[in-house]
mmCIF file of C-alpha atoms in Angstrom:
data_model
loop_
_atom_site.group_PDB
_atom_site.id
_atom_site.type_symbol
_atom_site.label_atom_id
_atom_site.label_comp_id
_atom_site.label_asym_id
_atom_site.label_seq_id
_atom_site.Cartn_x
_atom_site.Cartn_y
_atom_site.Cartn_z
ATOM 1 C CA UNK W 1 77.007 119.158 105.840
ATOM 2 C CA UNK W 2 79.959 120.483 104.001
ATOM 3 C CA UNK W 3 77.404 123.674 103.332
ATOM 4 C CA UNK W 4 77.372 124.133 107.036
ATOM 5 C CA UNK W 5 80.625 123.575 106.910
ATOM 6 C CA UNK W 6 81.750 126.282 104.514
ATOM 7 C CA UNK W 7 79.597 128.661 105.602
ATOM 8 C CA UNK W 8 80.612 128.030 109.569
ATOM 9 C CA UNK W 9 84.718 128.074 108.103
ATOM 10 C CA UNK W 10 84.485 131.202 106.788
ATOM 11 C CA UNK W 11 83.022 132.733 110.198
ATOM 12 C CA UNK W 12 86.023 131.005 111.910
ATOM 13 C CA UNK W 13 89.567 133.066 112.791
ATOM 14 C CA UNK W 14 92.676 131.400 113.971
ATOM 15 C CA UNK W 15 91.889 130.581 118.034
ATOM 16 C CA UNK W 16 89.265 128.194 116.645
ATOM 17 C CA UNK W 17 91.809 127.136 113.947
ATOM 18 C CA UNK W 18 94.845 126.797 116.974
ATOM 19 C CA UNK W 19 91.958 124.885 119.055
ATOM 20 C CA UNK W 20 91.177 122.753 116.742
ATOM 21 C CA UNK W 21 94.777 121.979 114.637
ATOM 22 C CA UNK W 22 95.333 121.954 119.465
ATOM 23 C CA UNK W 23 92.865 118.958 120.034
ATOM 24 C CA UNK W 24 93.467 117.351 116.278
ATOM 25 C CA UNK W 25 97.493 116.911 118.044
ATOM 26 C CA UNK W 26 96.700 115.604 121.369
ATOM 27 C CA UNK W 27 94.550 112.630 120.225
ATOM 28 C CA UNK W 28 97.952 111.164 119.326
ATOM 29 C CA UNK W 29 98.347 110.642 122.634
ATOM 30 C CA UNK W 30 95.316 110.711 124.140
ATOM 31 C CA UNK W 31 90.807 109.684 123.731
ATOM 32 C CA UNK W 32 89.882 112.836 125.451
ATOM 33 C CA UNK W 33 92.538 115.924 125.294
ATOM 34 C CA UNK W 34 92.755 117.525 128.564
ATOM 35 C CA UNK W 35 91.403 120.931 128.557
ATOM 36 C CA UNK W 36 95.576 121.830 130.304
ATOM 37 C CA UNK W 37 97.404 120.346 126.847
ATOM 38 C CA UNK W 38 94.719 122.525 124.891
ATOM 39 C CA UNK W 39 95.234 125.617 126.906
ATOM 40 C CA UNK W 40 99.524 124.616 126.334
ATOM 41 C CA UNK W 41 98.672 124.769 122.716
ATOM 42 C CA UNK W 42 97.055 128.030 122.433
ATOM 43 C CA UNK W 43 97.872 129.811 124.444
ATOM 44 C CA UNK W 44 94.390 131.239 125.629
ATOM 45 C CA UNK W 45 93.232 132.005 129.408
ATOM 46 C CA UNK W 46 90.794 129.484 130.761
ATOM 47 C CA UNK W 47 88.478 132.469 129.938
ATOM 48 C CA UNK W 48 88.950 132.485 125.981
ATOM 49 C CA UNK W 49 89.474 129.030 125.931
ATOM 50 C CA UNK W 50 86.026 127.936 127.311
ATOM 51 C CA UNK W 51 84.079 130.560 125.338
ATOM 52 C CA UNK W 52 85.469 129.407 122.057
ATOM 53 C CA UNK W 53 84.817 125.418 122.345
ATOM 54 C CA UNK W 54 81.124 126.167 123.930
ATOM 55 C CA UNK W 55 81.226 127.597 120.528
ATOM 56 C CA UNK W 56 82.779 124.985 118.594
ATOM 57 C CA UNK W 57 80.988 122.560 120.793
ATOM 58 C CA UNK W 58 77.402 124.556 119.262
ATOM 59 C CA UNK W 59 78.823 124.334 115.912
ATOM 60 C CA UNK W 60 79.354 120.420 116.143
ATOM 61 C CA UNK W 61 83.382 120.850 115.220
ATOM 62 C CA UNK W 62 83.945 119.653 118.740
ATOM 63 C CA UNK W 63 82.484 117.336 121.239
ATOM 64 C CA UNK W 64 83.137 117.369 125.299
ATOM 65 C CA UNK W 65 83.362 115.175 127.931
ATOM 66 C CA UNK W 66 83.298 115.416 131.682
ATOM 67 C CA UNK W 67 84.373 112.122 132.779
ATOM 68 C CA UNK W 68 86.786 111.081 134.482
ATOM 69 C CA UNK W 69 87.690 114.617 133.513
ATOM 70 C CA UNK W 70 87.099 117.256 131.143
ATOM 71 C CA UNK W 71 88.419 116.188 127.469
ATOM 72 C CA UNK W 72 87.725 116.464 124.394
ATOM 73 C CA UNK W 73 88.198 115.720 120.726
ATOM 74 C CA UNK W 74 87.853 116.840 116.998
ATOM 75 C CA UNK W 75 84.558 116.242 115.368
ATOM 76 C CA UNK W 76 83.950 115.186 111.719
ATOM 77 C CA UNK W 77 83.128 119.227 110.950
ATOM 78 C CA UNK W 78 86.064 120.103 113.118
ATOM 79 C CA UNK W 79 88.106 117.757 111.248
ATOM 80 C CA UNK W 80 86.935 118.666 107.461
ATOM 81 C CA UNK W 81 87.582 122.669 108.429
ATOM 82 C CA UNK W 82 91.238 121.988 108.944
ATOM 83 C CA UNK W 83 91.830 119.872 105.888
ATOM 84 C CA UNK W 84 90.158 122.693 104.277
ATOM 85 C CA UNK W 85 91.869 126.361 105.830
ATOM 86 C CA UNK W 86 95.224 123.492 104.299
ATOM 87 C CA UNK W 87 93.885 122.896 101.377
ATOM 88 C CA UNK W 88 92.734 126.927 100.251
ATOM 89 C CA UNK W 89 95.832 127.987 101.645
ATOM 90 C CA UNK W 90 97.876 125.753 99.515
ATOM 91 C CA UNK W 91 95.420 126.874 96.013
ATOM 92 C CA UNK W 92 94.617 123.679 95.574
ATOM 93 C CA UNK W 93 90.700 124.399 95.994
ATOM 94 C CA UNK W 94 88.368 127.470 95.867
ATOM 95 C CA UNK W 95 84.768 126.825 95.686
ATOM 96 C CA UNK W 96 83.228 122.858 97.072
ATOM 97 C CA UNK W 97 80.459 121.570 94.969
ATOM 98 C CA UNK W 98 77.768 119.494 95.346
ATOM 99 C CA UNK W 99 78.128 116.117 97.226
ATOM 100 C CA UNK W 100 78.098 113.265 93.969
ATOM 101 C CA UNK W 101 79.225 110.075 97.280
ATOM 102 C CA UNK W 102 78.761 108.491 100.461
ATOM 103 C CA UNK W 103 79.285 105.537 101.772
ATOM 104 C CA UNK W 104 80.105 103.889 104.999
ATOM 105 C CA UNK W 105 83.767 104.922 104.721
ATOM 106 C CA UNK W 106 84.152 108.342 102.153
ATOM 107 C CA UNK W 107 81.940 110.958 101.107
ATOM 108 C CA UNK W 108 82.654 112.945 98.195
ATOM 109 C CA UNK W 109 82.206 116.372 96.448
ATOM 110 C CA UNK W 110 83.054 118.222 93.536
ATOM 111 C CA UNK W 111 85.104 121.373 93.961
ATOM 112 C CA UNK W 112 86.946 123.778 91.826
ATOM 113 C CA UNK W 113 90.386 124.494 91.999
ATOM 114 C CA UNK W 114 91.300 127.692 90.124
ATOM 115 C CA UNK W 115 93.997 128.189 87.458
ATOM 116 C CA UNK W 116 97.806 128.886 88.596
ATOM 117 C CA UNK W 117 98.855 132.362 88.215
ATOM 118 C CA UNK W 118 95.065 132.868 87.090
ATOM 119 C CA UNK W 119 96.056 132.306 83.549
ATOM 120 C CA UNK W 120 93.293 129.691 81.930
ATOM 121 C CA UNK W 121 89.609 128.380 83.033
ATOM 122 C CA UNK W 122 89.212 126.964 86.489
ATOM 123 C CA UNK W 123 89.334 123.267 87.227
ATOM 124 C CA UNK W 124 86.425 120.966 88.301
ATOM 125 C CA UNK W 125 88.154 118.738 90.110
ATOM 126 C CA UNK W 126 87.015 115.340 93.481
ATOM 127 C CA UNK W 127 87.266 116.070 96.509
ATOM 128 C CA UNK W 128 87.003 112.614 98.492
ATOM 129 C CA UNK W 129 87.211 112.889 102.711
ATOM 130 C CA UNK W 130 87.906 110.120 103.761
ATOM 131 C CA UNK W 131 85.771 108.120 107.513
ATOM 132 C CA UNK W 132 87.014 105.614 108.241
ATOM 133 C CA UNK W 133 86.461 104.623 112.110
ATOM 134 C CA UNK W 134 83.548 106.431 111.881
ATOM 135 C CA UNK W 135 81.162 103.630 112.654
ATOM 136 C CA UNK W 136 83.027 101.128 114.770
ATOM 137 C CA UNK W 137 87.136 101.643 115.313
ATOM 138 C CA UNK W 138 86.985 97.470 116.112
ATOM 139 C CA UNK W 139 85.327 96.923 112.807
ATOM 140 C CA UNK W 140 88.238 98.809 110.648
ATOM 141 C CA UNK W 141 90.891 98.057 112.963
ATOM 142 C CA UNK W 142 89.846 93.931 111.564
ATOM 143 C CA UNK W 143 90.224 95.421 107.891
ATOM 144 C CA UNK W 144 92.438 96.570 107.470
ATOM 145 C CA UNK W 145 96.512 95.481 108.212
ATOM 146 C CA UNK W 146 97.569 98.663 108.587
ATOM 147 C CA UNK W 147 96.174 99.333 111.827
ATOM 148 C CA UNK W 148 96.919 95.750 113.036
ATOM 149 C CA UNK W 149 98.764 95.977 116.429
ATOM 150 C CA UNK W 150 97.851 99.713 117.015
ATOM 151 C CA UNK W 151 96.838 99.874 120.474
ATOM 152 C CA UNK W 152 95.953 103.372 120.834
ATOM 153 C CA UNK W 153 93.938 105.225 117.565
ATOM 154 C CA UNK W 154 91.519 107.339 117.166
ATOM 155 C CA UNK W 155 89.036 107.804 113.797
ATOM 156 C CA UNK W 156 91.162 110.786 112.738
ATOM 157 C CA UNK W 157 94.702 108.756 112.929
ATOM 158 C CA UNK W 158 92.698 105.843 111.243
ATOM 159 C CA UNK W 159 90.918 108.392 108.670
ATOM 160 C CA UNK W 160 93.878 109.604 107.505
ATOM 161 C CA UNK W 161 95.831 106.753 107.110
ATOM 162 C CA UNK W 162 93.568 105.566 104.683
ATOM 163 C CA UNK W 163 93.760 109.213 102.794
ATOM 164 C CA UNK W 164 97.328 107.943 102.774
ATOM 165 C CA UNK W 165 97.915 105.480 101.851
ATOM 166 C CA UNK W 166 94.869 106.024 98.626
ATOM 167 C CA UNK W 167 97.408 108.839 97.553
ATOM 168 C CA UNK W 168 100.601 106.668 97.710
ATOM 169 C CA UNK W 169 99.190 103.859 95.948
ATOM 170 C CA UNK W 170 97.250 106.626 93.323
ATOM 171 C CA UNK W 171 100.893 108.132 92.992
ATOM 172 C CA UNK W 172 102.829 104.569 91.956
ATOM 173 C CA UNK W 173 100.066 104.249 89.736
ATOM 174 C CA UNK W 174 99.323 107.335 87.880
ATOM 175 C CA UNK W 175 99.922 107.357 84.785
ATOM 176 C CA UNK W 176 100.975 103.821 84.160
ATOM 177 C CA UNK W 177 97.564 102.157 85.442
ATOM 178 C CA UNK W 178 93.735 103.944 84.057
ATOM 179 C CA UNK W 179 93.292 106.215 87.666
ATOM 180 C CA UNK W 180 92.534 109.506 87.825
ATOM 181 C CA UNK W 181 95.128 111.822 89.272
ATOM 182 C CA UNK W 182 96.290 112.538 92.246
ATOM 183 C CA UNK W 183 96.518 116.585 92.974
ATOM 184 C CA UNK W 184 96.298 117.000 96.888
ATOM 185 C CA UNK W 185 96.252 115.179 100.052
ATOM 186 C CA UNK W 186 96.157 116.741 103.227
ATOM 187 C CA UNK W 187 94.852 114.982 106.943
ATOM 188 C CA UNK W 188 92.160 112.997 105.486
ATOM 189 C CA UNK W 189 90.762 114.771 102.466
ATOM 190 C CA UNK W 190 91.645 113.580 98.962
ATOM 191 C CA UNK W 191 91.789 116.197 95.543
ATOM 192 C CA UNK W 192 91.857 114.016 92.338
ATOM 193 C CA UNK W 193 91.219 114.947 88.529
ATOM 194 C CA UNK W 194 87.422 114.152 87.662
ATOM 195 C CA UNK W 195 87.046 111.075 86.619
ATOM 196 C CA UNK W 196 86.169 110.294 82.785
ATOM 197 C CA UNK W 197 83.043 109.088 82.078
ATOM 198 C CA UNK W 198 79.814 107.464 84.047
ATOM 199 C CA UNK W 199 79.498 104.307 86.609
ATOM 200 C CA UNK W 200 80.215 101.146 85.351
ATOM 201 C CA UNK W 201 76.682 99.996 86.805
ATOM 202 C CA UNK W 202 75.251 103.121 85.535
ATOM 203 C CA UNK W 203 76.637 102.082 81.633
ATOM 204 C CA UNK W 204 75.022 100.435 78.665
ATOM 205 C CA UNK W 205 77.758 98.975 77.161
ATOM 206 C CA UNK W 206 77.566 99.089 73.047
ATOM 207 C CA UNK W 207 80.589 96.910 72.655
ATOM 208 C CA UNK W 208 80.817 95.009 76.131
ATOM 209 C CA UNK W 209 83.626 92.301 75.710
ATOM 210 C CA UNK W 210 86.443 95.267 74.564
ATOM 211 C CA UNK W 211 85.405 97.069 78.076
ATOM 212 C CA UNK W 212 85.853 93.740 79.883
ATOM 213 C CA UNK W 213 89.037 93.309 78.083
ATOM 214 C CA UNK W 214 90.448 95.982 78.948
ATOM 215 C CA UNK W 215 89.301 96.335 82.697
ATOM 216 C CA UNK W 216 91.167 92.758 82.500
ATOM 217 C CA UNK W 217 93.997 94.539 81.257
ATOM 218 C CA UNK W 218 94.135 97.558 83.813
ATOM 219 C CA UNK W 219 93.791 94.312 86.896
ATOM 220 C CA UNK W 220 96.772 92.726 85.350
ATOM 221 C CA UNK W 221 98.994 96.190 85.145
ATOM 222 C CA UNK W 222 98.077 96.515 88.619
ATOM 223 C CA UNK W 223 99.103 93.374 89.635
ATOM 224 C CA UNK W 224 102.100 93.667 87.563
ATOM 225 C CA UNK W 225 102.994 96.499 89.551
ATOM 226 C CA UNK W 226 102.657 94.714 92.407
ATOM 227 C CA UNK W 227 99.317 95.298 93.743
ATOM 228 C CA UNK W 228 95.800 94.271 93.955
ATOM 229 C CA UNK W 229 92.651 96.935 94.647
ATOM 230 C CA UNK W 230 90.948 94.114 96.216
ATOM 231 C CA UNK W 231 87.919 96.186 96.072
ATOM 232 C CA UNK W 232 86.877 96.271 92.668
ATOM 233 C CA UNK W 233 83.541 96.264 91.258
ATOM 234 C CA UNK W 234 81.455 97.726 89.136
ATOM 235 C CA UNK W 235 80.694 100.666 91.814
ATOM 236 C CA UNK W 236 84.215 102.158 91.545
ATOM 237 C CA UNK W 237 84.787 101.169 88.444
ATOM 238 C CA UNK W 238 84.068 104.574 85.424
ATOM 239 C CA UNK W 239 84.220 103.075 81.464
ATOM 240 C CA UNK W 240 84.777 106.376 78.952
ATOM 241 C CA UNK W 241 85.022 106.176 74.931
ATOM 242 C CA UNK W 242 88.591 105.754 75.886
ATOM 243 C CA UNK W 243 88.214 103.356 78.213
ATOM 244 C CA UNK W 244 88.165 102.772 81.926
ATOM 245 C CA UNK W 245 89.708 104.639 84.963
ATOM 246 C CA UNK W 246 89.491 102.466 88.584
ATOM 247 C CA UNK W 247 89.030 104.759 91.927
ATOM 248 C CA UNK W 248 88.537 103.647 96.089
ATOM 249 C CA UNK W 249 91.691 102.528 96.412
ATOM 250 C CA UNK W 250 92.913 102.345 99.988
ATOM 251 C CA UNK W 251 91.737 98.666 100.711
ATOM 252 C CA UNK W 252 94.948 97.866 97.643
ATOM 253 C CA UNK W 253 97.070 95.345 99.093
ATOM 254 C CA UNK W 254 100.692 94.087 98.139
ATOM 255 C CA UNK W 255 100.814 90.665 96.164
ATOM 256 C CA UNK W 256 102.424 89.340 99.154
ATOM 257 C CA UNK W 257 99.586 90.121 101.221
ATOM 258 C CA UNK W 258 99.462 86.170 102.416
ATOM 259 C CA UNK W 259 94.920 86.621 100.902
ATOM 260 C CA UNK W 260 96.593 88.130 97.895
ATOM 261 C CA UNK W 261 95.265 85.025 95.293
ATOM 262 C CA UNK W 262 92.116 85.118 97.545
ATOM 263 C CA UNK W 263 91.556 89.317 97.188
ATOM 264 C CA UNK W 264 92.386 88.980 92.882
ATOM 265 C CA UNK W 265 89.805 86.262 92.647
ATOM 266 C CA UNK W 266 87.312 88.276 94.495
ATOM 267 C CA UNK W 267 87.835 90.954 92.143
ATOM 268 C CA UNK W 268 87.717 88.914 89.030
ATOM 269 C CA UNK W 269 84.828 87.780 89.756
ATOM 270 C CA UNK W 270 83.054 90.716 90.684
ATOM 271 C CA UNK W 271 83.705 92.188 86.925
ATOM 272 C CA UNK W 272 82.895 88.786 85.629
ATOM 273 C CA UNK W 273 79.563 88.791 87.559
ATOM 274 C CA UNK W 274 78.241 92.078 86.506
ATOM 275 C CA UNK W 275 79.358 91.222 82.842
ATOM 276 C CA UNK W 276 77.360 87.763 82.338
ATOM 277 C CA UNK W 277 73.790 89.073 84.631
ATOM 278 C CA UNK W 278 74.228 92.141 81.957
ATOM 279 C CA UNK W 279 75.516 91.122 79.009
ATOM 280 C CA UNK W 280 75.482 87.237 79.246
ATOM 281 C CA UNK W 281 79.360 86.741 78.666
ATOM 282 C CA UNK W 282 80.645 84.063 80.515
ATOM 283 C CA UNK W 283 84.433 83.875 81.369
ATOM 284 C CA UNK W 284 86.805 81.813 82.746
ATOM 285 C CA UNK W 285 87.505 82.541 86.411
ATOM 286 C CA UNK W 286 90.724 80.721 86.595
ATOM 287 C CA UNK W 287 91.847 80.169 84.392
ATOM 288 C CA UNK W 288 92.015 84.769 84.486
ATOM 289 C CA UNK W 289 93.496 84.614 87.527
ATOM 290 C CA UNK W 290 96.325 82.053 86.121
ATOM 291 C CA UNK W 291 97.078 84.490 83.360
ATOM 292 C CA UNK W 292 97.234 87.682 85.693
ATOM 293 C CA UNK W 293 99.373 86.068 88.308
ATOM 294 C CA UNK W 294 101.838 84.268 85.477
ATOM 295 C CA UNK W 295 102.080 86.144 82.941
#
């Protein structure tokens, strides 16, 4: 739980953070980072390192093994701590609020960003931690084209790369496409503006035809820029009085992807099914796909 991470983060010292950072670096090369490598990076004595590691393991920041050698991995809470440390130092966030979303591959929290130069009011923001690789590395590699061909990768690599990809596409699309503005990215964490409105599946629209057309217009804008969301549905579209916003971009593909048309059709079909089921609006999927691709 993030509340536990925040509490422990406040109690940690520079040595704890150096150990976590050392394990993070080592996991680029090892599944289990040898204790000797951590000692070299941190420059701690064996006894100091052993004492600190026991505490980090007890607090679910690190996990260890003795087979086939003494080695360690950073755990989710530990990686969250490293990201939080950087984001706080940068002034991107100053407080973390409630968990507002959790899925197989991410956890989303409310957070607060202090105003620059102490002028103005604190800003509510969204803090998203990627969790790719938490359940199955093989599954993640199979469903993420950007991980193909990677013989060695850890869950932190998968999560960090997913966050980096999502940050890159949001910066590429904003502000031409209606997506929340990216404020910062560190490791597996993203900080963004709060999406405007409410999620489509939770909303009863007074003018559903207009909103459907606006969603399809945004899909077309994304396609014009050379991309496809590839995971679009009523669960990651926000609607508000002025329009819509798309969130959750780590699975995007370029229009040159070999399955681009299939993925575009899936996105459009998901949206059309929702509007047909909830508002009895019926549109021809093939016709819409043709308009988007040939516009």
